[in-house]
CSV table of C-alpha atoms in Angstrom, one decimal:
chain,number,residue,atom,x,y,z
A,1,MET,CA,153.2,136.8,175.3
A,2,LYS,CA,155.0,137.0,172.1
A,3,PRO,CA,158.8,136.5,172.6
A,4,PHE,CA,161.1,139.2,173.0
A,5,SER,CA,158.1,141.6,173.3
A,6,GLN,CA,157.6,143.6,176.8
A,7,PRO,CA,154.5,144.3,178.9
A,8,LEU,CA,154.3,147.7,178.0
A,9,ASP,CA,151.0,148.0,179.3
A,10,ASP,CA,152.0,146.7,182.2
A,11,ILE,CA,155.1,148.6,183.1
A,12,ARG,CA,152.9,151.5,182.4
A,13,ASP,CA,149.8,150.8,185.0
A,14,TYR,CA,152.5,150.2,187.7
A,15,PHE,CA,155.3,152.9,186.7
A,16,GLY,CA,153.8,155.4,184.9
A,17,GLU,CA,154.3,156.0,180.9
A,18,LYS,CA,157.5,157.9,181.1
A,19,VAL,CA,159.4,155.0,183.0
A,20,ALA,CA,157.2,152.6,179.9
A,21,LEU,CA,158.0,154.7,176.6
A,22,TYR,CA,161.7,154.2,178.1
A,23,PHE,CA,161.3,150.3,178.0
A,24,CYS,CA,159.0,150.7,174.9
A,25,TRP,CA,162.1,152.8,173.2
A,26,LEU,CA,165.1,150.6,174.5
A,27,GLY,CA,163.4,147.3,172.9
A,28,PHE,CA,163.0,149.6,169.6
A,29,TYR,CA,166.3,150.3,170.1
A,30,SER,CA,167.2,146.5,170.4
A,31,VAL,CA,165.6,145.3,167.5
A,32,MET,CA,167.1,148.0,165.1
A,33,MET,CA,170.6,146.9,166.7
A,34,GLY,CA,170.1,143.4,166.0
A,35,TYR,CA,169.2,144.1,162.2
A,36,LEU,CA,172.5,146.3,162.1
A,37,ALA,CA,174.5,143.5,164.1
A,38,LEU,CA,173.2,140.9,161.1
A,39,VAL,CA,174.9,143.3,158.1
A,40,CYS,CA,178.4,143.8,160.3
A,41,LEU,CA,178.1,139.7,160.9
A,42,GLY,CA,178.4,139.6,157.0
A,43,VAL,CA,180.5,141.3,156.3
A,44,TYR,CA,182.8,140.6,159.1
A,45,TYR,CA,182.3,137.0,157.9
A,46,TYR,CA,182.8,137.7,154.3
A,47,LEU,CA,185.9,139.4,155.3
A,48,THR,CA,187.0,136.7,156.6
A,49,ALA,CA,186.3,134.1,154.3
A,50,HIS,CA,187.7,136.4,151.3
A,51,PRO,CA,191.3,137.7,153.4
A,52,VAL,CA,191.6,141.0,151.9
A,53,ASP,CA,194.9,143.6,152.5
A,54,VAL,CA,194.8,145.5,155.6
A,55,ASP,CA,196.2,148.6,154.4
A,56,PRO,CA,193.5,151.2,153.8
A,57,PRO,CA,193.2,151.3,149.8
A,58,HIS,CA,192.0,147.8,149.8
A,59,LEU,CA,189.4,148.4,152.9
A,60,GLN,CA,188.2,151.4,151.5
A,61,PRO,CA,185.8,150.2,149.7
A,62,TRP,CA,184.3,148.4,152.5
A,63,MET,CA,184.5,151.8,154.6
A,64,VAL,CA,182.2,153.3,152.1
A,65,PHE,CA,179.9,150.6,152.1
A,66,MET,CA,179.7,150.6,155.7
A,67,ALA,CA,179.3,154.4,156.1
A,68,ILE,CA,176.2,154.0,153.7
A,69,VAL,CA,175.2,151.1,156.1
A,70,ILE,CA,175.2,153.2,159.1
A,71,THR,CA,173.6,156.4,157.6
A,72,VAL,CA,170.4,154.3,155.8
A,73,TRP,CA,170.2,152.8,159.4
A,74,THR,CA,170.4,155.9,161.4
A,75,SER,CA,167.6,157.6,158.9
A,76,PHE,CA,165.5,154.2,159.9
A,77,HIS,CA,165.9,154.1,163.1
A,78,SER,CA,165.2,158.1,163.9
A,79,ARG,CA,162.0,157.6,161.6
A,80,GLY,CA,160.8,154.6,162.9
A,81,TRP,CA,160.7,155.7,166.5
A,82,ALA,CA,159.5,158.4,166.2
A,83,GLN,CA,156.2,156.7,164.3
A,84,GLN,CA,156.3,154.2,166.9
A,85,GLN,CA,156.3,156.9,169.7
A,86,ASN,CA,153.0,158.6,168.2
A,87,ILE,CA,151.4,155.0,168.5
A,88,VAL,CA,152.2,154.8,171.5
A,89,LYS,CA,151.5,158.0,172.8
A,90,VAL,CA,147.7,158.2,170.9
A,91,LYS,CA,147.5,154.5,172.6
A,92,TRP,CA,147.6,155.7,176.1
A,93,GLY,CA,146.2,158.9,175.7
A,94,VAL,CA,149.4,161.3,176.3
A,95,SER,CA,149.8,162.9,172.8
A,96,ASP,CA,148.7,166.4,174.1
A,97,PHE,CA,150.2,166.1,177.4
A,98,GLU,CA,152.6,168.7,177.5
A,99,GLU,CA,149.9,171.1,176.5
A,100,GLU,CA,148.0,169.9,179.6
A,101,GLU,CA,150.2,169.8,182.3
A,102,GLU,CA,150.4,171.5,185.7
A,103,CYS,CA,153.1,174.1,186.4
A,104,ARG,CA,156.2,172.3,188.6
A,105,PRO,CA,155.3,172.9,192.5
A,106,GLN,CA,159.3,174.5,192.5
A,107,PHE,CA,158.0,177.0,189.9
A,108,LYS,CA,158.3,180.9,191.2
A,109,GLY,CA,156.2,183.6,189.5
A,110,GLU,CA,154.0,186.5,190.4
A,111,LEU,CA,149.9,185.7,190.4
A,112,HIS,CA,148.0,186.8,187.1
A,113,LEU,CA,144.6,186.3,186.2
A,114,ASN,CA,144.5,184.2,182.4
A,115,PRO,CA,142.3,186.1,180.3
A,116,VAL,CA,141.1,182.4,178.4
A,117,ASN,CA,139.8,180.8,181.7
A,118,ASN,CA,139.9,183.9,184.2
A,119,GLN,CA,141.8,181.8,186.9
A,120,PRO,CA,144.8,183.0,188.5
A,121,GLU,CA,147.8,181.8,187.4
A,122,LYS,CA,151.6,181.8,188.1
A,123,PHE,CA,153.8,184.0,185.4
A,124,TYR,CA,157.5,184.9,185.2
A,125,PRO,CA,159.3,187.3,182.7
A,126,GLU,CA,160.5,185.4,180.0
A,127,ASN,CA,163.0,187.7,179.6
A,128,LYS,CA,164.0,187.2,182.9
A,129,ARG,CA,164.2,183.4,181.9
A,130,ARG,CA,166.2,184.2,179.0
A,131,ARG,CA,169.0,186.0,180.8
A,132,SER,CA,169.1,183.1,183.4
A,133,MET,CA,169.8,180.8,179.8
A,134,MET,CA,172.4,182.9,178.3
A,135,LEU,CA,174.0,182.6,182.3
A,136,SER,CA,174.1,179.0,182.2
A,137,ASN,CA,175.0,178.9,178.6
A,138,SER,CA,177.3,180.8,179.1
A,139,ILE,CA,178.5,179.0,182.2
A,140,ILE,CA,178.6,176.0,180.2
A,141,LEU,CA,180.9,176.9,177.9
A,142,CYS,CA,183.3,177.7,180.3
A,143,PHE,CA,183.5,174.6,181.7
A,144,ILE,CA,184.1,173.3,177.7
A,145,VAL,CA,187.3,175.6,177.4
A,146,ALA,CA,188.7,175.0,180.7
A,147,LEU,CA,188.1,171.4,179.7
A,148,TRP,CA,190.7,171.8,176.4
A,149,VAL,CA,192.6,174.3,178.0
A,150,PHE,CA,193.3,171.4,181.1
A,151,ILE,CA,193.3,168.4,178.3
A,152,VAL,CA,196.3,170.5,176.2
A,153,PHE,CA,198.1,171.1,179.5
A,154,ILE,CA,198.2,167.2,180.2
A,155,TYR,CA,199.3,166.1,177.1
A,156,GLU,CA,202.2,168.8,176.8
A,157,LEU,CA,202.8,167.2,180.5
A,158,GLU,CA,203.0,164.1,179.3
A,159,LYS,CA,205.4,164.8,176.4
A,160,TYR,CA,207.5,166.7,178.3
A,161,TRP,CA,207.7,163.2,180.7
A,162,LEU,CA,208.7,161.0,177.3
A,163,ASP,CA,211.3,164.2,176.6
A,164,LYS,CA,212.8,163.3,180.6
A,165,GLY,CA,212.8,159.8,179.1
A,166,TYR,CA,210.4,158.5,181.7
A,167,ALA,CA,208.5,155.9,179.7
A,168,TRP,CA,205.5,155.7,182.0
A,169,GLY,CA,204.8,159.4,181.1
A,170,SER,CA,202.1,157.9,178.3
A,171,LEU,CA,200.0,155.8,180.8
A,172,VAL,CA,200.3,158.2,183.8
A,173,GLY,CA,199.0,160.6,181.4
A,174,SER,CA,195.9,158.5,179.8
A,175,LEU,CA,195.3,157.6,183.7
A,176,ILE,CA,194.6,161.5,184.8
A,177,LEU,CA,192.8,161.6,181.8
A,178,SER,CA,190.4,159.1,182.6
A,179,VAL,CA,190.0,160.1,186.4
A,180,GLN,CA,189.2,163.5,185.4
A,181,ILE,CA,186.5,162.3,182.7
A,182,GLN,CA,184.9,160.3,186.4
A,183,VAL,CA,185.7,163.5,188.3
A,184,LEU,CA,184.3,166.4,186.0
A,185,SER,CA,181.4,164.4,185.3
A,186,ALA,CA,180.0,163.9,189.0
A,187,PHE,CA,180.9,167.3,189.6
A,188,TYR,CA,179.3,169.0,186.7
A,189,MET,CA,176.2,167.1,187.7
A,190,ALA,CA,175.7,169.1,190.7
A,191,VAL,CA,175.9,172.3,188.6
A,192,VAL,CA,173.8,171.6,186.3
A,193,GLU,CA,170.6,171.0,189.2
A,194,ILE,CA,172.0,174.5,190.2
A,195,LEU,CA,171.4,176.3,186.6
A,196,ASN,CA,168.6,174.5,185.6
A,197,ASP,CA,167.1,175.6,189.3
A,198,LEU,CA,168.3,179.2,187.9
A,199,GLU,CA,166.1,179.5,185.2
A,200,ASN,CA,163.0,178.4,186.6
A,201,HIS,CA,161.4,176.5,184.4
A,202,LYS,CA,157.5,176.2,184.9
A,203,THR,CA,156.8,172.5,183.7
A,204,GLN,CA,158.3,169.5,184.9
A,205,THR,CA,158.8,168.8,180.5
A,206,ASP,CA,160.5,171.7,180.3
A,207,PHE,CA,162.7,171.3,183.6
A,208,GLU,CA,164.1,167.7,182.3
A,209,ASP,CA,164.6,168.9,178.7
A,210,GLY,CA,166.6,171.4,180.0
A,211,LYS,CA,168.5,168.9,182.4
A,212,ILE,CA,169.1,166.8,179.4
A,213,PHE,CA,170.4,169.4,177.1
A,214,LYS,CA,172.9,170.9,179.2
A,215,THR,CA,174.2,166.7,180.1
A,216,PHE,CA,174.4,165.9,176.9
A,217,LEU,CA,176.6,169.5,176.0
A,218,PHE,CA,178.8,168.6,178.6
A,219,GLN,CA,179.3,165.0,178.9
A,220,ILE,CA,179.7,164.9,174.8
A,221,PHE,CA,183.0,166.8,175.4
A,222,ASN,CA,184.0,165.5,178.6
A,223,ASN,CA,183.8,161.9,177.6
A,224,TYR,CA,185.1,162.5,174.0
A,225,ALA,CA,187.4,165.8,174.0
A,226,SER,CA,190.2,163.6,174.4
A,227,LEU,CA,189.7,161.4,172.7
A,228,THR,CA,189.2,163.7,169.4
A,229,TYR,CA,192.3,165.3,170.6
A,230,THR,CA,194.2,162.4,170.3
A,231,ALA,CA,193.0,160.9,167.1
A,232,PHE,CA,192.8,164.1,165.1
A,233,VAL,CA,195.0,167.0,167.2
A,234,LYS,CA,198.0,165.2,169.0
A,235,THR,CA,199.5,164.5,165.6
A,236,HIS,CA,199.7,168.2,164.5
A,237,ILE,CA,201.1,169.6,167.7
A,238,SER,CA,203.0,167.2,170.3
A,239,GLY,CA,203.1,164.6,167.8
A,240,CYS,CA,203.3,160.4,168.0
A,241,ALA,CA,206.0,157.8,167.2
A,242,THR,CA,204.7,156.8,164.0
A,243,THR,CA,200.7,157.4,164.1
A,244,CYS,CA,198.4,158.2,167.4
A,245,ILE,CA,196.4,154.9,166.8
A,246,GLY,CA,198.3,153.5,169.5
A,247,ASP,CA,197.7,156.3,171.8
A,248,LEU,CA,194.3,156.3,170.9
A,249,ARG,CA,194.1,153.0,172.0
A,250,SER,CA,195.7,152.9,174.8
A,251,LEU,CA,193.3,156.1,176.7
A,252,MET,CA,190.3,154.2,174.8
A,253,ILE,CA,191.3,151.2,177.6
A,254,THR,CA,191.8,153.3,180.1
A,255,ILE,CA,189.0,155.1,179.8
A,256,PHE,CA,187.3,152.3,179.8
A,257,MET,CA,189.3,150.4,182.8
A,258,THR,CA,188.9,153.4,184.9
A,259,SER,CA,184.8,153.6,184.4
A,260,TYR,CA,184.4,150.1,185.1
A,261,VAL,CA,186.0,150.6,188.2
A,262,MET,CA,184.6,153.3,189.4
A,263,ASN,CA,181.2,151.9,188.8
A,264,PHE,CA,182.0,148.8,190.7
A,265,VAL,CA,183.1,150.9,193.2
A,266,GLU,CA,179.7,152.9,193.0
A,267,LEU,CA,178.0,149.9,193.7
A,268,GLY,CA,179.9,148.4,196.2
């Protein structure tokens, strides 16, 4: 086996195509991240050897350069993985897997005669599924709105504490937001299971796609809403001492430490 290569065929034989595809993607992603890291290291060592003023106007050319690098890297990563994935799928004979996929055992529907193969087949009206999906999306939207309201409330409460002279107000606010991320994440995963079952997807692939979409949609707001608010909104509403960079740094550290502790407790 070549250095840094993976025994993908052995993984496929033992765990199946899905797990093997995950490791294939992980290997591809690691290689692409290595290329990006080389560029970043080059920029870092150049700036270290040729010190420049840290004021934003002097760093703007490097910001533009890194933005272009990240954009090009993202494009190559997306297109490269699509090509690599198709090659592996054809090699393993699963390129048309979704067209031949069987119904989920949990799929509910009325038996109808399939006009193509003249075999009985479960059928579930698409309009019912659309109504279920609209209900699911409405519930997710309500969760997101409630999340934003909660974040604004915590920041207003933090501002009230600081105005009263409580120096610990900022730390407690960050800690509450960090715990909120962990608690809502666990709670929402249970809600996702219920909503996904309600939609009654026909195949396992559709079921997993629906679950991934719902999880991603909420988690991206749950994990980054407080950071986004601190970075771009807080200075215009609650206000900061000078800039909100210090508050953002403190919140990021608190979130990281809380996540680390929660993961440690879970493993223990």
